[in-house]
Short mmCIF file of C-alpha atoms in Angstrom, two decimals:
data_model
loop_
_atom_site.label_atom_id
_atom_site.label_comp_id
_atom_site.label_asym_id
_atom_site.label_seq_id
_atom_site.Cartn_x
_atom_site.Cartn_y
_atom_site.Cartn_z
CA MET A 1 -15.25 -62.45 -31.61
CA THR A 2 -12.69 -59.95 -30.38
CA ASP A 3 -11.16 -57.85 -33.13
CA ILE A 4 -7.40 -58.54 -33.47
CA LYS A 5 -6.73 -54.80 -33.40
CA SER A 6 -8.29 -54.62 -29.93
CA MET A 7 -6.44 -57.63 -28.46
CA THR A 8 -3.88 -57.23 -25.75
CA LYS A 9 -0.50 -58.96 -25.88
CA ASP A 10 -1.77 -61.76 -23.61
CA GLU A 11 -4.83 -62.25 -25.80
CA LEU A 12 -2.60 -62.43 -28.87
CA LYS A 13 -0.44 -65.09 -27.13
CA ASN A 14 -3.57 -67.14 -26.48
CA LEU A 15 -4.52 -66.75 -30.15
CA MET A 16 -1.06 -67.95 -31.23
CA THR A 17 -1.34 -71.01 -28.97
CA GLU A 18 -4.78 -71.73 -30.42
CA LEU A 19 -3.31 -71.54 -33.96
CA GLY A 20 -0.38 -73.78 -32.96
CA GLU A 21 2.20 -71.01 -33.30
CA LYS A 22 5.05 -69.84 -31.05
CA PRO A 23 4.07 -67.24 -28.39
CA PHE A 24 6.74 -64.73 -29.57
CA ARG A 25 4.67 -64.24 -32.76
CA ALA A 26 2.14 -62.35 -30.58
CA LYS A 27 4.73 -59.65 -29.84
CA GLN A 28 5.62 -59.34 -33.56
CA ILE A 29 1.98 -59.03 -34.61
CA TYR A 30 1.28 -56.49 -31.83
CA SER A 31 4.22 -54.41 -33.07
CA TRP A 32 2.98 -54.46 -36.67
CA LEU A 33 -0.52 -53.44 -35.64
CA HIS A 34 0.25 -50.71 -33.11
CA GLU A 35 3.72 -49.42 -33.96
CA HIS A 36 3.99 -49.84 -37.73
CA LEU A 37 0.21 -49.35 -38.16
CA VAL A 38 -0.09 -51.80 -41.07
CA THR A 39 -3.42 -52.14 -42.82
CA SER A 40 -3.00 -55.72 -44.12
CA TYR A 41 -1.56 -59.02 -42.90
CA ASP A 42 0.51 -59.10 -46.09
CA GLU A 43 2.45 -56.05 -44.88
CA MET A 44 3.76 -57.93 -41.82
CA GLY A 45 7.25 -58.69 -43.14
CA ASN A 46 8.56 -61.15 -40.54
CA ILE A 47 5.34 -63.17 -40.21
CA PRO A 48 5.34 -66.54 -42.06
CA GLY A 49 2.87 -66.95 -44.91
CA LYS A 50 1.17 -69.94 -43.24
CA LEU A 51 0.45 -67.86 -40.16
CA LYS A 52 -0.91 -65.03 -42.33
CA GLU A 53 -3.31 -67.50 -43.94
CA LYS A 54 -4.39 -68.77 -40.54
CA LEU A 55 -5.01 -65.20 -39.36
CA LYS A 56 -7.06 -64.37 -42.46
CA LYS A 57 -9.27 -67.36 -41.72
CA LYS A 58 -9.45 -66.78 -37.98
CA GLN A 59 -9.57 -62.98 -38.15
CA PRO A 60 -10.75 -61.98 -41.62
CA GLU A 61 -9.34 -58.64 -42.73
CA LYS A 62 -12.71 -57.29 -43.77
CA LYS A 63 -13.91 -57.49 -40.18
CA ASN A 64 -10.86 -55.84 -38.65
CA LYS A 65 -10.71 -52.11 -38.18
CA GLY A 66 -7.37 -50.96 -39.41
CA ILE A 67 -6.78 -54.29 -41.30
CA SER A 68 -8.00 -54.23 -44.88
CA GLU A 69 -7.27 -55.74 -48.21
CA LYS A 70 -4.16 -54.63 -49.98
CA LYS A 71 -4.86 -51.36 -51.71
CA SER A 72 -3.12 -48.88 -53.94
CA PHE A 73 -1.03 -46.08 -52.44
CA LYS A 74 -3.73 -43.50 -53.30
CA GLU A 75 -6.43 -45.63 -51.69
CA LYS A 76 -4.28 -46.15 -48.60
CA ILE A 77 -3.92 -42.36 -48.14
CA LYS A 78 -7.63 -41.81 -48.68
CA SER A 79 -8.68 -44.59 -46.32
CA SER A 80 -6.14 -43.58 -43.66
CA PHE A 81 -8.11 -40.42 -42.94
CA ASN A 82 -11.01 -42.59 -41.88
CA GLY A 83 -8.87 -44.60 -39.49
CA LYS A 84 -9.28 -44.40 -35.73
CA TYR A 85 -5.67 -43.32 -35.24
CA ILE A 86 -5.92 -40.40 -37.65
CA LYS A 87 -9.23 -39.34 -36.18
CA ASN A 88 -7.74 -39.33 -32.69
CA GLY A 89 -4.66 -37.50 -33.91
CA SER A 90 -6.73 -34.88 -35.72
CA TYR A 91 -8.81 -34.35 -32.60
CA SER A 92 -5.70 -33.86 -30.47
CA MET A 93 -4.23 -31.46 -33.01
CA LEU A 94 -7.46 -29.47 -33.12
CA ILE A 95 -7.54 -29.19 -29.33
CA SER A 96 -3.90 -28.07 -29.32
CA VAL A 97 -4.56 -25.41 -31.96
CA ILE A 98 -7.59 -24.12 -30.05
CA PHE A 99 -5.58 -23.99 -26.83
CA ILE A 100 -2.73 -22.07 -28.52
CA VAL A 101 -5.18 -19.60 -30.08
CA ILE A 102 -6.88 -19.03 -26.71
CA PHE A 103 -3.48 -18.55 -25.06
CA ILE A 104 -2.45 -15.96 -27.67
CA VAL A 105 -5.75 -14.09 -27.39
CA ILE A 106 -5.51 -14.00 -23.58
CA ASN A 107 -1.96 -12.62 -23.80
CA MET A 108 -3.08 -9.97 -26.28
CA ILE A 109 -5.92 -8.95 -23.95
CA VAL A 110 -3.60 -8.88 -20.92
CA ASN A 111 -1.12 -6.67 -22.77
CA VAL A 112 -3.90 -4.19 -23.54
CA LEU A 113 -5.28 -4.15 -19.98
CA PRO A 114 -3.96 -1.57 -17.47
CA THR A 115 -1.17 -2.96 -15.29
CA LYS A 116 -3.32 -2.66 -12.17
CA TYR A 117 -5.40 -5.54 -13.60
CA SER A 118 -2.63 -7.50 -15.30
CA GLU A 119 0.14 -7.17 -12.70
CA ILE A 120 0.13 -7.84 -8.97
CA ASP A 121 2.33 -5.72 -6.72
CA VAL A 122 3.78 -8.23 -4.25
CA SER A 123 6.34 -5.84 -2.72
CA ASP A 124 5.88 -5.33 1.02
CA GLN A 125 5.58 -1.56 0.73
CA LYS A 126 3.63 -1.55 -2.59
CA LEU A 127 6.45 0.24 -4.39
CA PHE A 128 4.84 -0.25 -7.80
CA SER A 129 1.36 0.96 -6.77
CA ILE A 130 -0.27 4.30 -6.11
CA GLY A 131 -2.44 4.85 -3.05
CA LYS A 132 -6.04 5.93 -2.73
CA GLN A 133 -5.10 9.53 -1.96
CA THR A 134 -3.19 9.80 -5.25
CA GLU A 135 -5.97 8.00 -7.14
CA ASP A 136 -8.57 10.46 -5.81
CA PHE A 137 -6.29 13.38 -6.70
CA LEU A 138 -5.77 12.11 -10.27
CA LYS A 139 -9.51 11.61 -10.79
CA LYS A 140 -10.00 15.35 -10.20
CA LEU A 141 -7.14 16.32 -12.51
CA ASP A 142 -8.42 18.43 -15.41
CA LYS A 143 -5.15 19.73 -16.87
CA ASP A 144 -2.73 17.93 -19.19
CA VAL A 145 0.54 16.97 -17.50
CA THR A 146 3.64 15.51 -19.14
CA ILE A 147 6.23 13.62 -17.09
CA TYR A 148 9.67 13.20 -18.65
CA GLN A 149 11.96 10.44 -17.36
CA ILE A 150 15.54 11.48 -18.00
CA ALA A 151 17.58 8.33 -18.55
CA GLN A 152 19.70 6.65 -21.19
CA SER A 153 18.01 3.90 -23.13
CA GLY A 154 18.31 0.66 -21.17
CA ALA A 155 19.34 2.43 -17.95
CA GLU A 156 15.85 3.32 -16.70
CA ASP A 157 15.04 2.61 -13.06
CA GLU A 158 12.47 -0.21 -13.33
CA THR A 159 10.67 0.75 -10.11
CA VAL A 160 10.24 4.36 -11.24
CA SER A 161 9.19 3.31 -14.75
CA LYS A 162 6.50 0.95 -13.46
CA LEU A 163 5.23 3.60 -11.06
CA LEU A 164 4.99 6.16 -13.89
CA LYS A 165 2.97 3.62 -15.87
CA LYS A 166 0.45 3.55 -13.01
CA TYR A 167 0.08 7.33 -13.20
CA GLU A 168 -0.41 7.24 -16.95
CA GLU A 169 -3.13 4.60 -16.61
CA ALA A 170 -4.88 6.40 -13.72
CA SER A 171 -5.59 9.60 -15.70
CA ASP A 172 -6.10 10.49 -19.34
CA HIS A 173 -4.40 13.81 -18.57
CA ILE A 174 -1.06 12.18 -17.68
CA LYS A 175 1.47 11.47 -20.41
CA VAL A 176 4.87 9.87 -19.76
CA GLU A 177 7.84 10.28 -22.11
CA LYS A 178 11.40 9.05 -21.85
CA LYS A 179 14.20 11.39 -22.81
CA ASP A 180 17.68 10.08 -23.45
CA PRO A 181 20.21 12.79 -22.44
CA VAL A 182 22.68 11.37 -24.95
CA VAL A 183 20.22 11.81 -27.81
CA ASN A 184 18.78 15.09 -26.42
CA PRO A 185 21.70 16.70 -24.51
CA LYS A 186 20.07 20.15 -24.28
CA PHE A 187 16.59 19.02 -23.25
CA THR A 188 16.96 19.55 -19.47
CA SER A 189 18.45 23.03 -19.96
CA GLU A 190 15.00 24.20 -21.07
CA TYR A 191 13.76 23.62 -17.52
CA THR A 192 16.74 24.16 -15.20
CA ASP A 193 20.33 25.38 -15.20
CA ALA A 194 21.34 22.73 -12.65
CA GLU A 195 22.70 19.33 -13.61
CA VAL A 196 19.95 16.70 -13.76
CA SER A 197 20.97 13.24 -12.58
CA SER A 198 20.00 10.06 -14.41
CA ASN A 199 16.42 8.83 -13.81
CA SER A 200 15.31 12.24 -12.55
CA LEU A 201 11.88 13.44 -13.62
CA ILE A 202 10.63 16.69 -15.13
CA VAL A 203 6.91 17.34 -14.61
CA GLU A 204 5.36 19.95 -16.90
CA CYS A 205 1.93 21.55 -17.21
CA GLY A 206 1.63 24.57 -19.47
CA GLU A 207 4.26 27.09 -18.45
CA ARG A 208 4.86 25.55 -15.01
CA SER A 209 7.38 22.78 -14.44
CA LYS A 210 9.20 21.06 -11.61
CA VAL A 211 12.29 18.88 -11.53
CA VAL A 212 12.14 15.83 -9.26
CA ASP A 213 15.74 14.82 -8.65
CA TYR A 214 16.47 11.10 -8.51
CA GLY A 215 18.10 11.64 -5.11
CA GLU A 216 14.74 12.81 -3.73
CA ILE A 217 12.94 9.68 -4.93
CA TYR A 218 15.07 7.37 -2.78
CA GLU A 219 15.78 8.28 0.85
CA SER A 220 19.06 7.20 2.41
CA SER A 221 20.98 7.46 5.65
CA VAL A 222 24.71 7.63 6.32
CA ASP A 223 26.63 5.28 8.60
CA TYR A 224 29.36 7.59 9.87
CA ASN A 225 31.40 4.64 11.14
CA THR A 226 31.84 3.22 7.65
CA TYR A 227 30.78 6.29 5.65
CA SER A 228 28.41 4.12 3.66
CA TYR A 229 24.90 4.95 2.49
CA THR A 230 21.87 2.79 3.15
CA THR A 231 18.61 3.23 1.23
CA THR A 232 15.87 3.64 3.83
CA GLY A 233 12.80 4.69 1.88
CA PHE A 234 11.13 5.10 -1.49
CA ASP A 235 9.33 8.40 -2.01
CA GLY A 236 8.44 8.05 -5.67
CA GLU A 237 4.69 8.43 -5.24
CA GLY A 238 5.05 11.32 -2.79
CA GLN A 239 7.41 13.31 -5.03
CA ILE A 240 5.54 12.66 -8.29
CA THR A 241 2.11 13.50 -6.84
CA SER A 242 3.55 16.60 -5.19
CA ALA A 243 5.08 17.74 -8.49
CA ILE A 244 1.80 17.23 -10.36
CA SER A 245 -0.04 19.21 -7.69
CA TYR A 246 2.56 21.98 -7.93
CA VAL A 247 2.45 22.43 -11.71
CA THR A 248 -1.37 22.31 -11.82
CA SER A 249 -1.95 24.79 -8.97
CA GLU A 250 -2.19 28.48 -9.69
CA ASN A 251 -1.78 29.81 -6.16
CA LEU A 252 0.04 27.81 -3.50
CA PRO A 253 -1.22 28.05 0.11
CA VAL A 254 0.88 29.79 2.75
CA LEU A 255 1.27 28.46 6.30
CA TYR A 256 2.29 31.12 8.83
CA THR A 257 3.94 29.91 12.04
CA LEU A 258 3.61 32.21 15.03
CA ASP A 259 6.97 33.27 16.52
CA GLY A 260 8.20 35.30 19.47
CA HIS A 261 7.00 33.19 22.43
CA GLY A 262 9.51 30.35 22.56
CA GLU A 263 7.51 28.21 20.17
CA LYS A 264 8.94 24.82 19.23
CA ASP A 265 10.66 24.51 15.89
CA LEU A 266 8.95 22.32 13.34
CA ASP A 267 10.45 18.84 13.23
CA ALA A 268 12.51 18.36 10.06
CA SER A 269 10.35 15.49 8.78
CA ILE A 270 7.13 17.45 9.33
CA ARG A 271 8.63 20.48 7.57
CA GLU A 272 9.59 18.29 4.60
CA ASP A 273 6.06 16.88 4.46
CA ILE A 274 4.52 20.35 4.50
CA GLU A 275 6.81 21.53 1.72
CA LYS A 276 6.10 18.36 -0.25
CA ALA A 277 2.40 19.22 0.02
CA ASN A 278 3.33 22.48 -1.78
CA ILE A 279 2.50 24.58 1.27
CA GLU A 280 4.82 27.54 1.69
CA ILE A 281 6.03 28.08 5.28
CA ARG A 282 6.56 31.60 6.57
CA SER A 283 7.14 32.90 10.07
CA LEU A 284 4.83 35.52 11.62
CA ASN A 285 5.60 37.96 14.41
CA LEU A 286 2.36 39.69 15.38
CA LEU A 287 4.23 42.29 17.39
CA THR A 288 5.56 43.73 14.15
CA GLU A 289 2.85 42.68 11.70
CA GLU A 290 -0.04 43.63 14.03
CA SER A 291 -2.47 41.43 12.05
CA VAL A 292 -2.54 38.06 10.37
CA PRO A 293 -1.70 38.49 6.62
CA GLU A 294 -4.54 38.19 4.12
CA ASP A 295 -2.79 35.45 2.15
CA THR A 296 -2.74 33.13 5.16
CA ALA A 297 -4.12 29.69 4.32
CA CYS A 298 -3.52 28.49 7.87
CA LEU A 299 -1.97 29.87 11.06
CA MET A 300 0.10 27.44 13.13
CA ILE A 301 0.68 28.07 16.84
CA ASN A 302 3.23 25.49 17.93
CA SER A 303 3.39 25.18 21.72
CA PRO A 304 4.38 28.66 22.90
CA ALA A 305 6.48 28.62 26.08
CA THR A 306 5.16 32.02 27.20
CA ASP A 307 1.80 33.69 26.78
CA ILE A 308 0.82 35.80 23.80
CA SER A 309 0.02 39.46 24.39
CA GLU A 310 -3.45 41.00 24.52
CA ASP A 311 -2.95 42.59 21.11
CA GLU A 312 -1.80 39.30 19.62
CA LYS A 313 -4.83 37.56 21.09
CA ASN A 314 -7.13 40.13 19.50
CA ALA A 315 -5.35 39.84 16.15
CA ILE A 316 -5.72 36.04 16.18
CA LEU A 317 -9.39 36.23 17.17
CA GLU A 318 -10.08 38.81 14.48
CA TYR A 319 -8.47 36.51 11.89
CA LEU A 320 -10.44 33.47 13.07
CA GLU A 321 -13.75 35.30 13.33
CA ASN A 322 -13.43 36.24 9.67
CA GLY A 323 -13.20 32.63 8.52
CA GLY A 324 -9.57 31.99 9.37
CA LYS A 325 -7.97 28.58 9.91
CA ALA A 326 -5.55 27.58 12.61
CA MET A 327 -3.65 24.51 13.78
CA ILE A 328 -2.78 24.83 17.45
CA PHE A 329 -0.47 22.71 19.61
CA SER A 330 0.17 23.16 23.31
CA ASP A 331 2.28 21.52 26.00
CA TYR A 332 2.05 21.55 29.75
CA THR A 333 3.69 24.62 31.28
CA GLU A 334 3.56 26.24 34.68
CA GLU A 335 3.56 29.66 33.00
CA SER A 336 0.32 31.64 33.02
CA MET A 337 -1.24 31.40 29.54
CA GLU A 338 -4.28 33.63 30.05
CA ASN A 339 -4.46 35.07 26.53
CA PHE A 340 -3.62 31.80 24.82
CA ASP A 341 -6.34 30.06 26.83
CA ALA A 342 -8.76 32.88 25.96
CA VAL A 343 -8.43 32.03 22.26
CA LEU A 344 -9.31 28.39 22.98
CA GLU A 345 -12.18 29.29 25.32
CA ASN A 346 -13.66 31.58 22.67
CA TYR A 347 -14.22 28.41 20.65
CA GLY A 348 -15.55 26.25 23.46
CA VAL A 349 -12.53 24.30 24.78
CA GLU A 350 -10.12 24.57 27.69
CA ARG A 351 -7.01 22.79 28.95
CA ALA A 352 -7.27 20.60 32.05
CA ASP A 353 -4.60 21.15 34.70
CA GLY A 354 -1.72 18.70 34.71
CA ILE A 355 -0.84 15.82 32.40
CA VAL A 356 -3.14 12.98 31.39
CA ILE A 357 -2.41 9.55 32.89
CA GLU A 358 -4.09 6.61 31.20
CA GLY A 359 -5.55 4.01 33.54
CA ASP A 360 -6.36 1.47 30.84
CA ALA A 361 -3.35 -0.65 29.85
CA GLN A 362 -4.74 -1.00 26.32
CA HIS A 363 -4.33 2.75 25.80
CA TYR A 364 -0.72 3.42 26.74
CA ALA A 365 2.64 2.14 25.48
CA MET A 366 6.20 1.42 26.63
CA GLN A 367 5.02 0.66 30.18
CA MET A 368 4.47 4.40 30.66
CA PRO A 369 0.86 5.49 31.33
CA TYR A 370 1.61 9.02 30.11
CA TYR A 371 2.60 7.69 26.66
CA ILE A 372 -1.00 7.54 25.56
CA VAL A 373 -2.33 5.56 22.60
CA PRO A 374 -5.64 7.38 22.11
CA GLU A 375 -8.67 6.25 20.18
CA VAL A 376 -8.92 7.95 16.78
CA LYS A 377 -12.40 9.24 15.97
CA SER A 378 -13.78 9.59 12.45
CA ALA A 379 -14.04 13.37 12.46
CA GLU A 380 -14.21 15.01 9.03
CA PRO A 381 -10.62 16.33 8.97
CA VAL A 382 -9.14 12.86 9.64
CA SER A 383 -11.79 10.49 8.32
CA GLY A 384 -9.40 8.85 5.85
CA PHE A 385 -6.73 8.45 8.51
CA ALA A 386 -9.19 6.93 10.98
CA SER A 387 -10.38 4.33 8.49
CA ALA A 388 -6.79 3.33 7.64
CA GLY A 389 -6.27 1.92 11.14
CA TYR A 390 -3.08 3.78 12.10
CA PHE A 391 -2.01 4.18 15.73
CA VAL A 392 -1.19 7.51 17.34
CA LEU A 393 1.21 8.02 20.24
CA ALA A 394 0.63 11.15 22.37
CA PRO A 395 3.15 11.53 25.23
CA TYR A 396 2.73 14.12 28.00
CA ALA A 397 -0.62 15.35 26.72
CA GLN A 398 -3.01 17.65 28.52
CA GLY A 399 -6.69 16.92 28.70
CA ILE A 400 -9.07 18.98 26.54
CA ARG A 401 -12.50 19.69 27.98
CA LYS A 402 -15.46 21.04 26.05
CA LEU A 403 -17.25 24.00 27.59
CA ASP A 404 -21.02 24.19 27.89
CA SER A 405 -21.07 27.94 27.33
CA VAL A 406 -20.30 28.12 23.62
CA ARG A 407 -22.06 29.74 20.69
CA GLY A 408 -24.59 27.63 18.83
CA THR A 409 -22.72 28.19 15.56
CA VAL A 410 -19.64 26.41 16.91
CA THR A 411 -19.26 22.66 16.37
CA ILE A 412 -16.63 20.68 18.27
CA ASP A 413 -15.73 17.16 17.14
CA SER A 414 -13.36 14.80 18.94
CA ILE A 415 -10.33 13.53 17.02
CA LEU A 416 -8.29 11.83 19.76
CA THR A 417 -9.84 10.56 23.00
CA THR A 418 -8.67 8.70 26.09
CA SER A 419 -10.44 5.82 27.80
CA ASP A 420 -12.87 6.36 30.68
CA SER A 421 -10.10 5.27 33.07
CA ALA A 422 -7.88 8.25 32.24
CA TYR A 423 -7.29 11.09 34.68
CA SER A 424 -5.23 14.26 34.74
CA LYS A 425 -2.42 14.32 37.30
CA ALA A 426 -2.73 17.84 38.67
CA ASP A 427 0.28 17.67 41.01
CA LEU A 428 3.27 16.74 38.89
CA ASN A 429 5.47 16.70 41.99
CA SER A 430 3.47 13.81 43.39
CA GLU A 431 5.49 10.70 44.25
CA THR A 432 2.91 8.39 42.71
CA LEU A 433 1.20 8.08 39.37
CA GLU A 434 -1.81 6.46 41.00
CA LYS A 435 -5.00 8.49 40.99
CA THR A 436 -5.55 10.71 44.03
CA GLU A 437 -8.38 12.96 45.18
CA GLU A 438 -6.65 16.00 43.68
CA ASP A 439 -6.56 14.47 40.21
CA ILE A 440 -9.19 15.28 37.59
CA ALA A 441 -11.27 12.37 36.33
CA GLY A 442 -11.52 11.68 32.61
CA PRO A 443 -12.21 10.85 29.88
CA PHE A 444 -10.53 13.62 27.92
CA ASP A 445 -10.04 14.71 24.35
CA LEU A 446 -6.42 15.05 23.25
CA GLY A 447 -7.33 16.45 19.86
CA VAL A 448 -10.42 18.26 18.55
CA SER A 449 -11.64 19.93 15.37
CA ILE A 450 -13.63 23.13 15.74
CA THR A 451 -15.73 24.71 13.01
CA GLU A 452 -17.96 27.76 13.02
CA THR A 453 -20.22 28.65 10.11
CA LEU A 454 -20.22 32.38 9.36
CA LYS A 455 -21.93 34.70 6.92
CA ASP A 456 -20.98 34.85 3.23
CA ASP A 457 -20.29 31.08 3.17
CA LYS A 458 -17.21 31.51 5.34
CA GLN A 459 -16.18 28.91 7.88
CA THR A 460 -13.70 29.09 10.72
CA GLN A 461 -11.64 25.91 11.08
CA ILE A 462 -9.41 25.02 14.04
CA ILE A 463 -7.49 21.84 14.80
CA TYR A 464 -6.18 21.68 18.37
CA TYR A 465 -3.84 19.00 19.75
CA SER A 466 -2.81 19.16 23.40
CA THR A 467 0.76 17.90 22.90
CA ALA A 468 3.36 19.06 20.40
CA ASN A 469 5.20 15.77 20.94
CA LEU A 470 2.97 14.38 18.18
CA MET A 471 5.42 15.98 15.73
CA ASP A 472 8.55 14.46 17.26
CA SER A 473 10.23 12.18 14.70
CA GLN A 474 11.20 9.52 17.26
CA ILE A 475 7.66 9.37 18.65
CA ASN A 476 6.34 9.21 15.11
CA ALA A 477 8.68 6.31 14.26
CA ALA A 478 7.30 4.33 17.21
CA VAL A 479 3.90 4.17 15.48
CA ALA A 480 5.22 3.68 11.93
CA GLY A 481 4.47 7.24 10.83
CA GLY A 482 0.95 7.42 12.28
CA ASN A 483 1.45 10.79 13.99
CA GLU A 484 2.91 12.33 10.85
CA GLN A 485 -0.03 11.17 8.73
CA LEU A 486 -2.52 12.49 11.30
CA ILE A 487 -0.97 15.94 11.29
CA MET A 488 -0.65 16.16 7.52
CA GLU A 489 -4.23 15.04 6.90
CA SER A 490 -5.41 17.66 9.41
CA LEU A 491 -3.34 20.35 7.70
CA ASN A 492 -4.41 19.35 4.20
CA TRP A 493 -8.05 19.61 5.25
CA MET A 494 -7.55 23.26 6.16
CA CYS A 495 -5.16 24.31 3.37
CA SER A 496 -6.93 22.73 0.39
CA SER A 497 -9.04 25.04 -1.74
CA ASP A 498 -10.61 25.26 -5.18
CA GLU A 499 -7.44 26.88 -6.51
CA ALA A 500 -4.96 24.46 -4.93
CA GLU A 501 -5.39 21.01 -3.48
CA THR A 502 -2.65 20.04 -1.04
CA VAL A 503 -1.55 16.42 -1.17
CA SER A 504 1.17 14.91 0.97
CA ILE A 505 2.01 11.25 0.44
CA PRO A 506 4.43 9.79 3.01
CA SER A 507 7.46 7.92 1.76
CA LYS A 508 7.42 4.13 1.83
CA SER A 509 9.92 2.77 4.31
CA LEU A 510 12.29 0.06 3.14
CA GLN A 511 13.32 -0.73 6.69
CA VAL A 512 11.70 -2.92 9.33
CA THR A 513 8.65 -1.18 10.82
CA ALA A 514 8.78 -0.63 14.56
CA LEU A 515 6.25 -2.46 16.70
CA THR A 516 4.91 -0.51 19.67
CA PRO A 517 2.59 -2.74 21.70
CA THR A 518 0.39 -1.33 24.42
CA ALA A 519 1.03 -2.30 28.04
CA TYR A 520 -1.96 -4.65 27.87
CA ASP A 521 -0.49 -6.45 24.84
CA VAL A 522 2.88 -6.78 26.58
CA SER A 523 1.26 -8.31 29.65
CA PHE A 524 -0.94 -10.62 27.57
CA TRP A 525 1.97 -12.07 25.59
CA LYS A 526 4.09 -12.41 28.70
CA ILE A 527 1.38 -14.52 30.29
CA CYS A 528 1.02 -16.58 27.10
CA THR A 529 4.72 -17.23 26.50
CA MET A 530 5.81 -17.63 30.11
CA GLY A 531 2.76 -19.28 31.60
CA LEU A 532 -0.03 -20.44 29.32
CA ILE A 533 1.95 -22.16 26.54
CA PRO A 534 4.42 -23.96 28.87
CA GLY A 535 1.47 -24.93 31.06
CA VAL A 536 -0.35 -26.51 28.11
CA PHE A 537 2.71 -28.59 27.24
CA LEU A 538 3.10 -29.69 30.88
CA VAL A 539 -0.52 -30.82 31.00
CA ILE A 540 -0.16 -32.70 27.71
CA GLY A 541 3.06 -34.32 28.93
CA PHE A 542 1.46 -35.33 32.21
CA CYS A 543 -1.51 -36.89 30.39
CA VAL A 544 0.83 -38.87 28.10
CA TRP A 545 2.89 -40.03 31.09
CA LEU A 546 -0.25 -41.07 33.01
CA LYS A 547 -1.62 -42.97 30.00
CA ARG A 548 1.65 -44.90 29.49
CA ARG A 549 1.88 -45.75 33.19
CA LYS A 550 -1.60 -47.26 33.20
CA ALA A 551 -0.76 -49.20 30.09
#
């Protein structure tokens, strides 16, 4: 027999009919059992006594779960804990409590975890994250550094604050403190006499300190038509890492740039990057100095328009042969460069006549075969750059050829190379860019690293690129900063030492990144958008039309 507690409304109606009662009594009984949760038929107030007697005979209370004899209030409370409803309710409550406890514990654990595990940086330029170069630098940090964020309470720049948190978590030697200028009005005067703007940073290590102005953290440009400023980049990581490197370095490297031969000026953005890497830039005139200074970390020769003298050549060779380091750029010129070329030939390379023309459409851009997109090799000086997958754009480059007659102690590694289809256009007055018999067949190197192991653990290091256009800011923008990163990684490789490690982190652009497709990509997408895709739709349309016609 079905227990009355388990009956549905329809089953209760059938029971009422069987007992000769009105069907609406089924709804009343169902309500008493499942809404009022009575434990006895006698508690059903609106049920007639005759019907209660019938129910007791038909469905005895002693056989019904939840329906029992009338008991005292104390017994009702005691027995209610054994009821199915209370058991189910207790189970649900227990599950809820367990869930809440688990939720609280998880939140406590998440709050303790470093933000790199508990927070996801979804910004396009990873504004709240630090890169691998900074992470590697911080792992080597062995001095205590304190970074003060100068801002009133509640007025902190959230982006800067979150970035500082990443630094603090990445190294036990980094400590971040916030200083309210209202509470501590004289604090900044201990480090600088200049006015410090809100949300600027002061980085301190021992007796060395550096102020990172808030205006240097965000880059902006001016619209001279409206005289309004637009934020174009975020350089928080670059400035903070640079400041830490500065205060923890005892002796900063010096980069000497050779002057006196019509050399190109350093592009402003490259100069800023070099200074941000804490490399001091000084000019060098070998006609007056007669020798390369002893404190030279690296000598830069930036595309001289005229040849160097015999004495200058000897001074440069003497410097290099004693373990010196040099970064050399050249451009095509019709001037005789006998002494300049002699320096290169002494280390096993020479310039090919003319300008390199790329015959493979996948290796040049802007429909111009002399705007070369070379392949980047994983040479030691640029291994990190090569693995990052950046593009390089090298316009008007000369080919670099390796000589067979070179000392066995000299090692030459390719950095930038053309395709096998490249050739050097020897006659620049030619009316055609097509390859002729006079042209020199490739492939060529456009950038090489040269090392020579010497006595006393010294090593000569040379980076040579055959076009100074790599440093042009407009060319660099066409490949989203790839050229700039290539040059800085090359320079850091030569200027870093045990006493000072140079680190240059590029700013993160807040603008749309330029897309520079190769000529092959342009042709491919033209064919797809103008021919292949419309053709597919035409074929599909024709098939549909043919099918409907037959139908």
